Amino acid sequence: MNLVTNIVITWYAVYIAYAIEQLKAEGHPVNDEDLSYQWPTKFASINVHGKISFNIDEELKRKGLRPLRKPDGC
C-alpha cells in the first residue's frame, strides 16, 4: 500500500506544478512564498487505510497529462 500511496502523492505533485504553470501562463499572480504552504499530501483524497482504484487501461492510453478542470464560473 505504501508504494501506491507514494505514486498518488507523486502524481499530485506533478499536477500541482502543472496547475501553477497554467495559472502563471494565464497571467494570474502566483506568489512563491504562498507556494511554500502547498504540499502534495494535503489532500483528503489520499487514503492510506482504504482502497485506491483507477482505470489503468484508460490512463495508459492518455498521452501526457489530463487537462486541468476549470472551476465553475470561469
GROMACS .gro file of C-alpha atoms in nm:
model
   74
    1MET     CA    1   0.000   0.000   0.000
    2ASN     CA    2   0.290   0.237   0.065
    3LEU     CA    3   0.401   0.213  -0.296
    4VAL     CA    4   0.056   0.306  -0.427
    5THR     CA    5   0.027   0.594  -0.178
    6ASN     CA    6   0.368   0.726  -0.286
    7ILE     CA    7   0.264   0.704  -0.651
    8VAL     CA    8  -0.053   0.903  -0.579
    9ILE     CA    9   0.143   1.167  -0.386
   10THR     CA   10   0.392   1.197  -0.674
   11TRP     CA   11   0.102   1.230  -0.920
   12TYR     CA   12  -0.042   1.514  -0.708
   13ALA     CA   13   0.299   1.688  -0.702
   14VAL     CA   14   0.317   1.675  -1.082
   15TYR     CA   15  -0.033   1.822  -1.115
   16ILE     CA   16   0.033   2.094  -0.857
   17ALA     CA   17   0.331   2.207  -1.066
   18TYR     CA   18   0.120   2.184  -1.384
   19ALA     CA   19  -0.158   2.394  -1.229
   20ILE     CA   20   0.087   2.658  -1.107
   21GLU     CA   21   0.242   2.689  -1.453
   22GLN     CA   22  -0.107   2.715  -1.607
   23LEU     CA   23  -0.202   2.994  -1.365
   24LYS     CA   24   0.118   3.183  -1.450
   25ALA     CA   25   0.057   3.135  -1.824
   26GLU     CA   26  -0.292   3.281  -1.785
   27GLY     CA   27  -0.145   3.588  -1.616
   28HIS     CA   28  -0.261   3.514  -1.262
   29PRO     CA   29  -0.028   3.638  -0.988
   30VAL     CA   30   0.145   3.347  -0.817
   31ASN     CA   31   0.337   3.435  -0.502
   32ASP     CA   32   0.630   3.199  -0.448
   33GLU     CA   33   0.601   3.249  -0.071
   34ASP     CA   34   0.242   3.118  -0.082
   35LEU     CA   35   0.363   2.809  -0.268
   36SER     CA   36   0.571   2.710   0.032
   37TYR     CA   37   0.242   2.626   0.207
   38GLN     CA   38   0.134   2.377  -0.061
   39TRP     CA   39   0.231   2.013  -0.048
   40PRO     CA   40   0.104   1.703  -0.227
   41THR     CA   41  -0.003   1.519   0.089
   42LYS     CA   42  -0.253   1.790   0.183
   43PHE     CA   43  -0.549   1.628   0.007
   44ALA     CA   44  -0.840   1.446   0.169
   45SER     CA   45  -0.850   1.204  -0.123
   46ILE     CA   46  -0.521   1.046  -0.014
   47ASN     CA   47  -0.639   0.747   0.183
   48VAL     CA   48  -0.360   0.541   0.335
   49HIS     CA   49  -0.602   0.300   0.505
   50GLY     CA   50  -0.855   0.225   0.233
   51LYS     CA   51  -0.890   0.126  -0.129
   52ILE     CA   52  -0.748   0.328  -0.415
   53SER     CA   53  -0.897   0.249  -0.754
   54PHE     CA   54  -0.828   0.382  -1.101
   55ASN     CA   55  -0.867   0.265  -1.460
   56ILE     CA   56  -0.512   0.171  -1.557
   57ASP     CA   57  -0.603   0.099  -1.922
   58GLU     CA   58  -0.755   0.445  -1.965
   59GLU     CA   59  -0.457   0.612  -1.800
   60LEU     CA   60  -0.206   0.425  -2.018
   61LYS     CA   61  -0.387   0.537  -2.337
   62ARG     CA   62  -0.357   0.905  -2.247
   63LYS     CA   63  -0.064   1.097  -2.393
   64GLY     CA   64   0.068   1.349  -2.142
   65LEU     CA   65  -0.124   1.498  -1.852
   66ARG     CA   66  -0.500   1.530  -1.821
   67PRO     CA   67  -0.635   1.880  -1.889
   68LEU     CA   68  -0.690   2.081  -1.572
   69ARG     CA   69  -1.051   2.136  -1.468
   70LYS     CA   70  -1.184   2.491  -1.467
   71PRO     CA   71  -1.379   2.597  -1.158
   72ASP     CA   72  -1.745   2.681  -1.215
   73GLY     CA   73  -1.789   3.034  -1.345
   74CYS     CA   74  -1.459   3.052  -1.533
   0.00000   0.00000   0.00000
